[in-house]
Amino acid sequence: MNGFPVITLLTLLPVVAGVALLLGRPAGATARRFAVGAAFLVLLGALGMWIGFTPGDGAMAYVERHAWVPALGVDYFVGVDGIGLLLVVLAAILTPMSLLSGSLPKDRPTLYYALVLFLEAGLIGTFTALNFFHWFIFWELSLIPAFFLVKLWGGAQRDAAATQFFVYTMVGSIAMLLAFLALFLATGTFDFLALARQGQDGKLPEALAKVVGWSGLSGKTLAMLAFTGVFLGFAVKVPCMPFHTWLPDTYATAPTPVTMLLTGAMSKMGVYGFVRILLPIFPDQLRAALPVLTVLAIATILLASWSAFAQVDLKRMLAYSSINHLGYCLLGIFLVVKLNPAVGDPAASRAAIMNGVVLQMFNHGLTAATFFCLLGMLEERSGGLRSMGDFGGLRKVVPIYAGLLGITAFASLGLPGLNGFVGEFLIFRGAFGISPWAAVVAAPGLLITAIFLLTFYQRVFLGPLEPRWAKLPDMTVNERWLVAPALVLMLVLGVMPQLVLGVINPAVTQLVEAVSR
Amino acid sequence: MSILAWPIYVSFLGMLVLLLGNGMRSATARRVALGTMLLAALLTFVGAARYDASGGWAEVARVPWIPQFGIEYHLAVDGISICLLLLTAIASVVGVLFSWNIEHRTRGFYAFYLALIGGVYGVFLSRDLFLLLVFYEIAIVPKYFLIAIWGSTRKEYGAMKLVLYSFVGSALSLAGIVAILAMGWRQLGAPTMDLGVLGNVNWPHGFQLWVFPLMFIGFAFLAGLWPFHSWAPTGHVAAPTAMSMLLAGVVMKLGAYGALRTGVALFPEGLVAWQGTLVTLGVVGILYGALVALVQQDFKFVIGFSSVSHMGFVIIGLLTLNRYGLSGSVLQMFSHGVLAGLLFGVVGRMVYDRTHTRQLGDLEQMQLNKYLPFAAGTFVVAGVAAMGLPGFSGFVAELSILTGAWSAFPGVAILAGVGIVLGVAYTLRAMRRAFFTDPPAGASEGGGHELPPITIQEKVGALILLLASVVVGLYPRILLDYIMPSVDGLLATMAKGGAL
């Protein structure tokens, strides 16, 4: 059962590399090369896992399981199904991209690169862990590098933003911890798969009532409370409105390569948590709270895209846009559990919506990271300016940049033929089948996104050219090579989504069947 | 297992060597102290390795002392004792390393230090109730002198307050012991102070109702039970660094250990009756300590109040009466012992001894992350561990305590969770202000300047403590395999009386 420990190695590799950087303290450029090398090794490993992966019936692959603290129901239990593997690959792609984007940080570059590597380890660890104890370790530990990356290298207000980010996430995490401790008391295990089985069989309420003797609260209420605790933990991370207020400040103030990772991969930790943990363990509770949650998801979609439209700072605009894009994922996750959907074939709708959610996770990660990467290039050339009003008519001086950024923007707004379309299409197709009114109310979000992205493009690249930008250099060869793979993927996945769908579909189908009984 | 008695003797022997070595140079005194503590630690580790966890209690030494009252010189260990002996071993060695820079009357300092450690080892080994109190009192006396002579802010006041509180607490315990002796004599027909025998006695319910709080609160004074805690921040701040380390790290655990062995273990019915009141005090301590830490301007006071907050977790764990809470409590004793040592080491030894200020307002100007990067890095890791972040010992301990609390008093679990979040807040605040504040825009170099480098002794000491926390955090079985069987055994004994 325990084969070659691929996952453990893949998780440890960035840690070891980071520690080597801290101890060896090479000069900036060498540190960068070393970090990129380590990140490329991780990417190779992840791609190897992808190629060697047989989707089969959706079971976990590359499993490693060892007893760790039996007295506390804790095992070292890791594995991936198609969904987890997809996110591991995403993290593996984005990390070298982030490391190579932008110029060398002026202050303590070695520490910077070590922290990015630690963050990557935290991401991979979270996407592969199957026991709460060890999952929580990576979940929390990834906060530390993120905190310092924002705090030490960020822009204005970085101190407040980093602290807000950390404390906010911690509050959610503690709520989640308390909930899981109650679950452990009730079931004797921290194993996600075992807890999912119990949750789906409806055994949690009575198990909780037996052990958490609390002023006569019924098992159902206790289960709801546990659900709320876990929900909060993930809702802060995605984020789901109204727990999103930490995000625009943090994304805007973080150095752009860090924002790439925050939006590209770290936010997916939250969505993945919904998919891997909340949904399988608490399907009944999710169903009970569905009306409220649907409203929250729709609010996230609409209000975030509206706020994005109102922004002048380009980074803040993209930050709100991220919230909006992940709102579609949330909508999909919540609607999956609805019983007796209105129209059409429920199984097909559910499969579609969940496939859409997972695809959207990957596609948004890729697109948003590329978008920020390109924005970062503009920010560097303009000496830190990144307001829409500062630019205009840039297409005349930097046509290649305008073209590549244009493709990315169109992928982000979901133009058919590019990757962003597929995920959103599947989500809406499924949503129409399950809850037409929700789909109808959420649809304007797509329209608003299109409007603000086109407005952004028009104001920055079209129109009259200001003289101060007349000498703006276009993308260098290195920069073009940097974004090329991502852009190629955007095109390929736009026309051939089955490359990914084939891998994730079995796991998605299994999940959907399990939670909609 | 008689090897485990030797750390006591070795410590006192070392103390004698220092006392008699008139004219000894500081450097020699330090080496004697370090050698003694290393030897004691080695003996402890060997004894721990030999201990068989499934065997329950293991005898170490037993000699009649005052037979008229059933008092013996009786030493024994179970898994819980081993855990705390290991803490003492580690902390005592690191404490010597962190006080390597003391030049004023070094010989006297270390003589008192070794006496204190000898007393501490003795408490954790005692299986005779009277002997436990004797060692406990032996440990109090050196504390006074160590703070009053080698301390800093308001040292005489701090020393006096600490010692007075300790004496009042032990007076309560002494009263309890007398009552136990009398009632035990009546129940058994013969006097005894053997904690094992006393644990099996069927104490009358009414008796338990007033003796339990006497014993528990008497010892919990030293554990920082709110509202009897105020000696702790004052005392810790006044004390020299190694003393703060030991006070917060080890001596507060003497109180918790005493409360466990003499209150919880002997009088379960009394505990059940007083559980509500005491757990309220415990959780108030968690929240109060955290809130007060959040507003402190003195860096050391932040850590001092955080100790009160962390000990609150130990106390509520002791009151849960289930295996998770109790083992979590013991684990937290170890974890906080190590982490408090680390935090005081950074604040007191690394920062204060160089900057001569502990005011966060002053430290903000000094750009310490640039001039003391090792201290900054160590504080980040220690702070994060103290917050209860997973991967370190504090997380496993808190996880276990909270699990136990869910079962026993769920509302408290939620309040304790709030306490954890507050811990994040005050740690971040102190960390930011002390180490990571940038000079105001426009100031060319800020107020920072070169500071003496961190010595090898400080680095080694910090790394030892850090390693201990990480190892236990990632592989908790290393201690839980000792603790849990003993906790189960303890609960079984307590259940026989029918209280549980």
mmCIF file with all atom_site columns, N, CA and C in Angstrom, chain A residues 217-270:
data_model
loop_
_atom_site.group_PDB
_atom_site.id
_atom_site.type_symbol
_atom_site.label_atom_id
_atom_site.label_alt_id
_atom_site.label_comp_id
_atom_site.label_asym_id
_atom_site.label_entity_id
_atom_site.label_seq_id
_atom_site.pdbx_PDB_ins_code
_atom_site.Cartn_x
_atom_site.Cartn_y
_atom_site.Cartn_z
_atom_site.occupancy
_atom_site.B_iso_or_equiv
_atom_site.pdbx_formal_charge
_atom_site.auth_seq_id
_atom_site.auth_comp_id
_atom_site.auth_asym_id
_atom_site.auth_atom_id
_atom_site.pdbx_PDB_model_num
ATOM 1   N N  . LEU A 1 217 ? -28.313 20.782 23.900 1.00 0.00 ? 217 LEU A N  1
ATOM 2   C CA . LEU A 1 217 ? -28.428 21.048 22.464 1.00 0.00 ? 217 LEU A CA 1
ATOM 3   C C  . LEU A 1 217 ? -28.556 19.724 21.721 1.00 0.00 ? 217 LEU A C  1
ATOM 4   N N  . SER A 1 218 ? -29.416 19.688 20.732 1.00 0.00 ? 218 SER A N  1
ATOM 5   C CA . SER A 1 218 ? -29.640 18.431 20.023 1.00 0.00 ? 218 SER A CA 1
ATOM 6   C C  . SER A 1 218 ? -28.448 18.115 19.132 1.00 0.00 ? 218 SER A C  1
ATOM 7   N N  . GLY A 1 219 ? -28.396 16.847 18.732 1.00 0.00 ? 219 GLY A N  1
ATOM 8   C CA . GLY A 1 219 ? -27.313 16.427 17.848 1.00 0.00 ? 219 GLY A CA 1
ATOM 9   C C  . GLY A 1 219 ? -27.302 17.236 16.571 1.00 0.00 ? 219 GLY A C  1
ATOM 10  N N  . LYS A 1 220 ? -28.481 17.509 16.047 1.00 0.00 ? 220 LYS A N  1
ATOM 11  C CA . LYS A 1 220 ? -28.552 18.259 14.788 1.00 0.00 ? 220 LYS A CA 1
ATOM 12  C C  . LYS A 1 220 ? -27.951 19.643 14.936 1.00 0.00 ? 220 LYS A C  1
ATOM 13  N N  . THR A 1 221 ? -28.271 20.283 16.067 1.00 0.00 ? 221 THR A N  1
ATOM 14  C CA . THR A 1 221 ? -27.725 21.621 16.291 1.00 0.00 ? 221 THR A CA 1
ATOM 15  C C  . THR A 1 221 ? -26.213 21.556 16.433 1.00 0.00 ? 221 THR A C  1
ATOM 16  N N  . LEU A 1 222 ? -25.738 20.534 17.169 1.00 0.00 ? 222 LEU A N  1
ATOM 17  C CA . LEU A 1 222 ? -24.302 20.418 17.349 1.00 0.00 ? 222 LEU A CA 1
ATOM 18  C C  . LEU A 1 222 ? -23.603 20.211 16.010 1.00 0.00 ? 222 LEU A C  1
ATOM 19  N N  . ALA A 1 223 ? -24.220 19.380 15.173 1.00 0.00 ? 223 ALA A N  1
ATOM 20  C CA . ALA A 1 223 ? -23.611 19.147 13.869 1.00 0.00 ? 223 ALA A CA 1
ATOM 21  C C  . ALA A 1 223 ? -23.595 20.432 13.058 1.00 0.00 ? 223 ALA A C  1
ATOM 22  N N  . MET A 1 224 ? -24.643 21.205 13.167 1.00 0.00 ? 224 MET A N  1
ATOM 23  C CA . MET A 1 224 ? -24.704 22.498 12.468 1.00 0.00 ? 224 MET A CA 1
ATOM 24  C C  . MET A 1 224 ? -23.611 23.432 12.960 1.00 0.00 ? 224 MET A C  1
ATOM 25  N N  . LEU A 1 225 ? -23.399 23.415 14.288 1.00 0.00 ? 225 LEU A N  1
ATOM 26  C CA . LEU A 1 225 ? -22.361 24.274 14.851 1.00 0.00 ? 225 LEU A CA 1
ATOM 27  C C  . LEU A 1 225 ? -20.987 23.851 14.355 1.00 0.00 ? 225 LEU A C  1
ATOM 28  N N  . ALA A 1 226 ? -20.759 22.543 14.333 1.00 0.00 ? 226 ALA A N  1
ATOM 29  C CA . ALA A 1 226 ? -19.472 22.059 13.835 1.00 0.00 ? 226 ALA A CA 1
ATOM 30  C C  . ALA A 1 226 ? -19.300 22.478 12.381 1.00 0.00 ? 226 ALA A C  1
ATOM 31  N N  . PHE A 1 227 ? -20.381 22.330 11.613 1.00 0.00 ? 227 PHE A N  1
ATOM 32  C CA . PHE A 1 227 ? -20.357 22.739 10.208 1.00 0.00 ? 227 PHE A CA 1
ATOM 33  C C  . PHE A 1 227 ? -19.999 24.208 10.086 1.00 0.00 ? 227 PHE A C  1
ATOM 34  N N  . THR A 1 228 ? -20.631 25.037 10.931 1.00 0.00 ? 228 THR A N  1
ATOM 35  C CA . THR A 1 228 ? -20.369 26.473 10.856 1.00 0.00 ? 228 THR A CA 1
ATOM 36  C C  . THR A 1 228 ? -18.913 26.778 11.146 1.00 0.00 ? 228 THR A C  1
ATOM 37  N N  . GLY A 1 229 ? -18.357 26.083 12.142 1.00 0.00 ? 229 GLY A N  1
ATOM 38  C CA . GLY A 1 229 ? -16.952 26.326 12.467 1.00 0.00 ? 229 GLY A CA 1
ATOM 39  C C  . GLY A 1 229 ? -16.053 26.021 11.286 1.00 0.00 ? 229 GLY A C  1
ATOM 40  N N  . VAL A 1 230 ? -16.276 24.848 10.679 1.00 0.00 ? 230 VAL A N  1
ATOM 41  C CA . VAL A 1 230 ? -15.426 24.475 9.552  1.00 0.00 ? 230 VAL A CA 1
ATOM 42  C C  . VAL A 1 230 ? -15.676 25.418 8.384  1.00 0.00 ? 230 VAL A C  1
ATOM 43  N N  . PHE A 1 231 ? -16.936 25.790 8.181  1.00 0.00 ? 231 PHE A N  1
ATOM 44  C CA . PHE A 1 231 ? -17.284 26.712 7.100  1.00 0.00 ? 231 PHE A CA 1
ATOM 45  C C  . PHE A 1 231 ? -16.524 28.026 7.233  1.00 0.00 ? 231 PHE A C  1
ATOM 46  N N  . LEU A 1 232 ? -16.505 28.551 8.471  1.00 0.00 ? 232 LEU A N  1
ATOM 47  C CA . LEU A 1 232 ? -15.822 29.823 8.692  1.00 0.00 ? 232 LEU A CA 1
ATOM 48  C C  . LEU A 1 232 ? -14.358 29.746 8.291  1.00 0.00 ? 232 LEU A C  1
ATOM 49  N N  . GLY A 1 233 ? -13.738 28.628 8.669  1.00 0.00 ? 233 GLY A N  1
ATOM 50  C CA . GLY A 1 233 ? -12.323 28.493 8.353  1.00 0.00 ? 233 GLY A CA 1
ATOM 51  C C  . GLY A 1 233 ? -12.062 28.625 6.871  1.00 0.00 ? 233 GLY A C  1
ATOM 52  N N  . PHE A 1 234 ? -12.901 27.986 6.076  1.00 0.00 ? 234 PHE A N  1
ATOM 53  C CA . PHE A 1 234 ? -12.689 28.047 4.629  1.00 0.00 ? 234 PHE A CA 1
ATOM 54  C C  . PHE A 1 234 ? -13.250 29.312 4.019  1.00 0.00 ? 234 PHE A C  1
ATOM 55  N N  . ALA A 1 235 ? -14.349 29.808 4.588  1.00 0.00 ? 235 ALA A N  1
ATOM 56  C CA . ALA A 1 235 ? -14.961 31.000 4.016  1.00 0.00 ? 235 ALA A CA 1
ATOM 57  C C  . ALA A 1 235 ? -14.013 32.190 4.063  1.00 0.00 ? 235 ALA A C  1
ATOM 58  N N  . VAL A 1 236 ? -13.186 32.249 5.116  1.00 0.00 ? 236 VAL A N  1
ATOM 59  C CA . VAL A 1 236 ? -12.246 33.362 5.216  1.00 0.00 ? 236 VAL A CA 1
ATOM 60  C C  . VAL A 1 236 ? -11.179 33.239 4.141  1.00 0.00 ? 236 VAL A C  1
ATOM 61  N N  . LYS A 1 237 ? -10.816 31.995 3.802  1.00 0.00 ? 237 LYS A N  1
ATOM 62  C CA . LYS A 1 237 ? -9.674  31.783 2.924  1.00 0.00 ? 237 LYS A CA 1
ATOM 63  C C  . LYS A 1 237 ? -9.999  32.002 1.452  1.00 0.00 ? 237 LYS A C  1
ATOM 64  N N  . VAL A 1 238 ? -11.217 31.680 1.027  1.00 0.00 ? 238 VAL A N  1
ATOM 65  C CA . VAL A 1 238 ? -11.532 31.666 -0.415 1.00 0.00 ? 238 VAL A CA 1
ATOM 66  C C  . VAL A 1 238 ? -11.359 33.022 -1.066 1.00 0.00 ? 238 VAL A C  1
ATOM 67  N N  . PRO A 1 239 ? -11.984 34.097 -0.613 1.00 0.00 ? 239 PRO A N  1
ATOM 68  C CA . PRO A 1 239 ? -12.913 34.275 0.501  1.00 0.00 ? 239 PRO A CA 1
ATOM 69  C C  . PRO A 1 239 ? -14.363 34.340 0.031  1.00 0.00 ? 239 PRO A C  1
ATOM 70  N N  . CYS A 1 240 ? -15.236 34.079 0.980  1.00 0.00 ? 240 CYS A N  1
ATOM 71  C CA . CYS A 1 240 ? -16.655 34.204 0.692  1.00 0.00 ? 240 CYS A CA 1
ATOM 72  C C  . CYS A 1 240 ? -17.114 35.474 1.389  1.00 0.00 ? 240 CYS A C  1
ATOM 73  N N  . MET A 1 241 ? -17.902 36.288 0.695  1.00 0.00 ? 241 MET A N  1
ATOM 74  C CA . MET A 1 241 ? -18.405 37.482 1.382  1.00 0.00 ? 241 MET A CA 1
ATOM 75  C C  . MET A 1 241 ? -19.285 37.030 2.532  1.00 0.00 ? 241 MET A C  1
ATOM 76  N N  . PRO A 1 242 ? -19.339 37.706 3.631  1.00 0.00 ? 242 PRO A N  1
ATOM 77  C CA . PRO A 1 242 ? -18.669 38.953 3.966  1.00 0.00 ? 242 PRO A CA 1
ATOM 78  C C  . PRO A 1 242 ? -17.305 38.805 4.662  1.00 0.00 ? 242 PRO A C  1
ATOM 79  N N  . PHE A 1 243 ? -16.641 37.670 4.453  1.00 0.00 ? 243 PHE A N  1
ATOM 80  C CA . PHE A 1 243 ? -15.378 37.473 5.180  1.00 0.00 ? 243 PHE A CA 1
ATOM 81  C C  . PHE A 1 243 ? -14.190 37.810 4.294  1.00 0.00 ? 243 PHE A C  1
ATOM 82  N N  . HIS A 1 244 ? -14.412 38.704 3.332  1.00 0.00 ? 244 HIS A N  1
ATOM 83  C CA . HIS A 1 244 ? -13.414 38.936 2.296  1.00 0.00 ? 244 HIS A CA 1
ATOM 84  C C  . HIS A 1 244 ? -12.577 40.172 2.513  1.00 0.00 ? 244 HIS A C  1
ATOM 85  N N  . THR A 1 245 ? -12.900 40.951 3.546  1.00 0.00 ? 245 THR A N  1
ATOM 86  C CA . THR A 1 245 ? -12.352 42.310 3.600  1.00 0.00 ? 245 THR A CA 1
ATOM 87  C C  . THR A 1 245 ? -10.835 42.362 3.724  1.00 0.00 ? 245 THR A C  1
ATOM 88  N N  . TRP A 1 246 ? -10.215 41.244 4.112  1.00 0.00 ? 246 TRP A N  1
ATOM 89  C CA . TRP A 1 246 ? -8.756  41.262 4.223  1.00 0.00 ? 246 TRP A CA 1
ATOM 90  C C  . TRP A 1 246 ? -8.090  41.222 2.860  1.00 0.00 ? 246 TRP A C  1
ATOM 91  N N  . LEU A 1 247 ? -8.823  40.717 1.858  1.00 0.00 ? 247 LEU A N  1
ATOM 92  C CA . LEU A 1 247 ? -8.160  40.377 0.600  1.00 0.00 ? 247 LEU A CA 1
ATOM 93  C C  . LEU A 1 247 ? -7.680  41.553 -0.251 1.00 0.00 ? 247 LEU A C  1
ATOM 94  N N  . PRO A 1 248 ? -8.525  42.529 -0.537 1.00 0.00 ? 248 PRO A N  1
ATOM 95  C CA . PRO A 1 248 ? -8.041  43.582 -1.444 1.00 0.00 ? 248 PRO A CA 1
ATOM 96  C C  . PRO A 1 248 ? -6.788  44.269 -0.916 1.00 0.00 ? 248 PRO A C  1
ATOM 97  N N  . ASP A 1 249 ? -6.760  44.566 0.400  1.00 0.00 ? 249 ASP A N  1
ATOM 98  C CA . ASP A 1 249 ? -5.561  45.200 0.952  1.00 0.00 ? 249 ASP A CA 1
ATOM 99  C C  . ASP A 1 249 ? -4.342  44.312 0.789  1.00 0.00 ? 249 ASP A C  1
ATOM 100 N N  . THR A 1 250 ? -4.508  43.033 1.137  1.00 0.00 ? 250 THR A N  1
ATOM 101 C CA . THR A 1 250 ? -3.352  42.144 1.095  1.00 0.00 ? 250 THR A CA 1
ATOM 102 C C  . THR A 1 250 ? -2.853  41.948 -0.330 1.00 0.00 ? 250 THR A C  1
ATOM 103 N N  . TYR A 1 251 ? -3.766  41.704 -1.264 1.00 0.00 ? 251 TYR A N  1
ATOM 104 C CA . TYR A 1 251 ? -3.346  41.476 -2.645 1.00 0.00 ? 251 TYR A CA 1
ATOM 105 C C  . TYR A 1 251 ? -2.700  42.720 -3.229 1.00 0.00 ? 251 TYR A C  1
ATOM 106 N N  . ALA A 1 252 ? -3.272  43.875 -2.906 1.00 0.00 ? 252 ALA A N  1
ATOM 107 C CA . ALA A 1 252 ? -2.753  45.099 -3.509 1.00 0.00 ? 252 ALA A CA 1
ATOM 108 C C  . ALA A 1 252 ? -1.374  45.438 -2.963 1.00 0.00 ? 252 ALA A C  1
ATOM 109 N N  . THR A 1 253 ? -1.174  45.173 -1.676 1.00 0.00 ? 253 THR A N  1
ATOM 110 C CA . THR A 1 253 ? 0.058   45.628 -1.061 1.00 0.00 ? 253 THR A CA 1
ATOM 111 C C  . THR A 1 253 ? 1.202   44.625 -1.186 1.00 0.00 ? 253 THR A C  1
ATOM 112 N N  . ALA A 1 254 ? 0.850   43.368 -1.429 1.00 0.00 ? 254 ALA A N  1
ATOM 113 C CA . ALA A 1 254 ? 1.909   42.371 -1.553 1.00 0.00 ? 254 ALA A CA 1
ATOM 114 C C  . ALA A 1 254 ? 2.714   42.632 -2.815 1.00 0.00 ? 254 ALA A C  1
ATOM 115 N N  . PRO A 1 255 ? 4.002   42.263 -2.814 1.00 0.00 ? 255 PRO A N  1
ATOM 116 C CA . PRO A 1 255 ? 4.751   42.370 -4.059 1.00 0.00 ? 255 PRO A CA 1
ATOM 117 C C  . PRO A 1 255 ? 4.077   41.487 -5.101 1.00 0.00 ? 255 PRO A C  1
ATOM 118 N N  . THR A 1 256 ? 4.046   41.947 -6.317 1.00 0.00 ? 256 THR A N  1
ATOM 119 C CA . THR A 1 256 ? 3.239   41.277 -7.335 1.00 0.00 ? 256 THR A CA 1
ATOM 120 C C  . THR A 1 256 ? 3.540   39.783 -7.499 1.00 0.00 ? 256 THR A C  1
ATOM 121 N N  . PRO A 1 257 ? 4.797   39.344 -7.498 1.00 0.00 ? 257 PRO A N  1
ATOM 122 C CA . PRO A 1 257 ? 5.007   37.889 -7.595 1.00 0.00 ? 257 PRO A CA 1
ATOM 123 C C  . PRO A 1 257 ? 4.346   37.132 -6.456 1.00 0.00 ? 257 PRO A C  1
ATOM 124 N N  . VAL A 1 258 ? 4.292   37.755 -5.280 1.00 0.00 ? 258 VAL A N  1
ATOM 125 C CA . VAL A 1 258 ? 3.635   37.096 -4.156 1.00 0.00 ? 258 VAL A CA 1
ATOM 126 C C  . VAL A 1 258 ? 2.134   37.067 -4.379 1.00 0.00 ? 258 VAL A C  1
ATOM 127 N N  . THR A 1 259 ? 1.576   38.157 -4.904 1.00 0.00 ? 259 THR A N  1
ATOM 128 C CA . THR A 1 259 ? 0.149   38.178 -5.190 1.00 0.00 ? 259 THR A CA 1
ATOM 129 C C  . THR A 1 259 ? -0.206  37.075 -6.175 1.00 0.00 ? 259 THR A C  1
ATOM 130 N N  . MET A 1 260 ? 0.697   36.829 -7.120 1.00 0.00 ? 260 MET A N  1
ATOM 131 C CA . MET A 1 260 ? 0.464   35.726 -8.074 1.00 0.00 ? 260 MET A CA 1
ATOM 132 C C  . MET A 1 260 ? 0.189   34.428 -7.337 1.00 0.00 ? 260 MET A C  1
ATOM 133 N N  . LEU A 1 261 ? 1.033   34.165 -6.324 1.00 0.00 ? 261 LEU A N  1
ATOM 134 C CA . LEU A 1 261 ? 0.848   32.918 -5.585 1.00 0.00 ? 261 LEU A CA 1
ATOM 135 C C  . LEU A 1 261 ? -0.374  32.965 -4.694 1.00 0.00 ? 261 LEU A C  1
ATOM 136 N N  . LEU A 1 262 ? -0.627  34.143 -4.112 1.00 0.00 ? 262 LEU A N  1
ATOM 137 C CA . LEU A 1 262 ? -1.771  34.251 -3.214 1.00 0.00 ? 262 LEU A CA 1
ATOM 138 C C  . LEU A 1 262 ? -3.058  33.986 -3.975 1.00 0.00 ? 262 LEU A C  1
ATOM 139 N N  . THR A 1 263 ? -3.204  34.646 -5.129 1.00 0.00 ? 263 THR A N  1
ATOM 140 C CA . THR A 1 263 ? -4.444  34.471 -5.855 1.00 0.00 ? 263 THR A CA 1
ATOM 141 C C  . THR A 1 263 ? -4.454  33.175 -6.641 1.00 0.00 ? 263 THR A C  1
ATOM 142 N N  . GLY A 1 264 ? -3.313  32.794 -7.152 1.00 0.00 ? 264 GLY A N  1
ATOM 143 C CA . GLY A 1 264 ? -3.274  31.612 -7.992 1.00 0.00 ? 264 GLY A CA 1
ATOM 144 C C  . GLY A 1 264 ? -3.439  30.327 -7.214 1.00 0.00 ? 264 GLY A C  1
ATOM 145 N N  . ALA A 1 265 ? -2.754  30.224 -6.090 1.00 0.00 ? 265 ALA A N  1
ATOM 146 C CA . ALA A 1 265 ? -2.737  28.947 -5.396 1.00 0.00 ? 265 ALA A CA 1
ATOM 147 C C  . ALA A 1 265 ? -3.325  28.995 -3.996 1.00 0.00 ? 265 ALA A C  1
ATOM 148 N N  . MET A 1 266 ? -2.987  30.062 -3.257 1.00 0.00 ? 266 MET A N  1
ATOM 149 C CA . MET A 1 266 ? -3.410  30.035 -1.859 1.00 0.00 ? 266 MET A CA 1
ATOM 150 C C  . MET A 1 266 ? -4.927  30.114 -1.713 1.00 0.00 ? 266 MET A C  1
ATOM 151 N N  . SER A 1 267 ? -5.573  30.900 -2.590 1.00 0.00 ? 267 SER A N  1
ATOM 152 C CA . SER A 1 267 ? -7.025  30.985 -2.487 1.00 0.00 ? 267 SER A CA 1
ATOM 153 C C  . SER A 1 267 ? -7.652  29.624 -2.803 1.00 0.00 ? 267 SER A C  1
ATOM 154 N N  . LYS A 1 268 ? -6.963  28.840 -3.612 1.00 0.00 ? 268 LYS A N  1
ATOM 155 C CA . LYS A 1 268 ? -7.503  27.518 -3.952 1.00 0.00 ? 268 LYS A CA 1
ATOM 156 C C  . LYS A 1 268 ? -7.476  26.581 -2.762 1.00 0.00 ? 268 LYS A C  1
ATOM 157 N N  . MET A 1 269 ? -6.597  26.890 -1.779 1.00 0.00 ? 269 MET A N  1
ATOM 158 C CA . MET A 1 269 ? -6.601  26.080 -0.562 1.00 0.00 ? 269 MET A CA 1
ATOM 159 C C  . MET A 1 269 ? -7.988  26.135 0.067  1.00 0.00 ? 269 MET A C  1
ATOM 160 N N  . GLY A 1 270 ? -8.586  27.321 0.017  1.00 0.00 ? 270 GLY A N  1
ATOM 161 C CA . GLY A 1 270 ? -9.901  27.475 0.619  1.00 0.00 ? 270 GLY A CA 1
ATOM 162 C C  . GLY A 1 270 ? -10.953 26.704 -0.157 1.00 0.00 ? 270 GLY A C  1
#
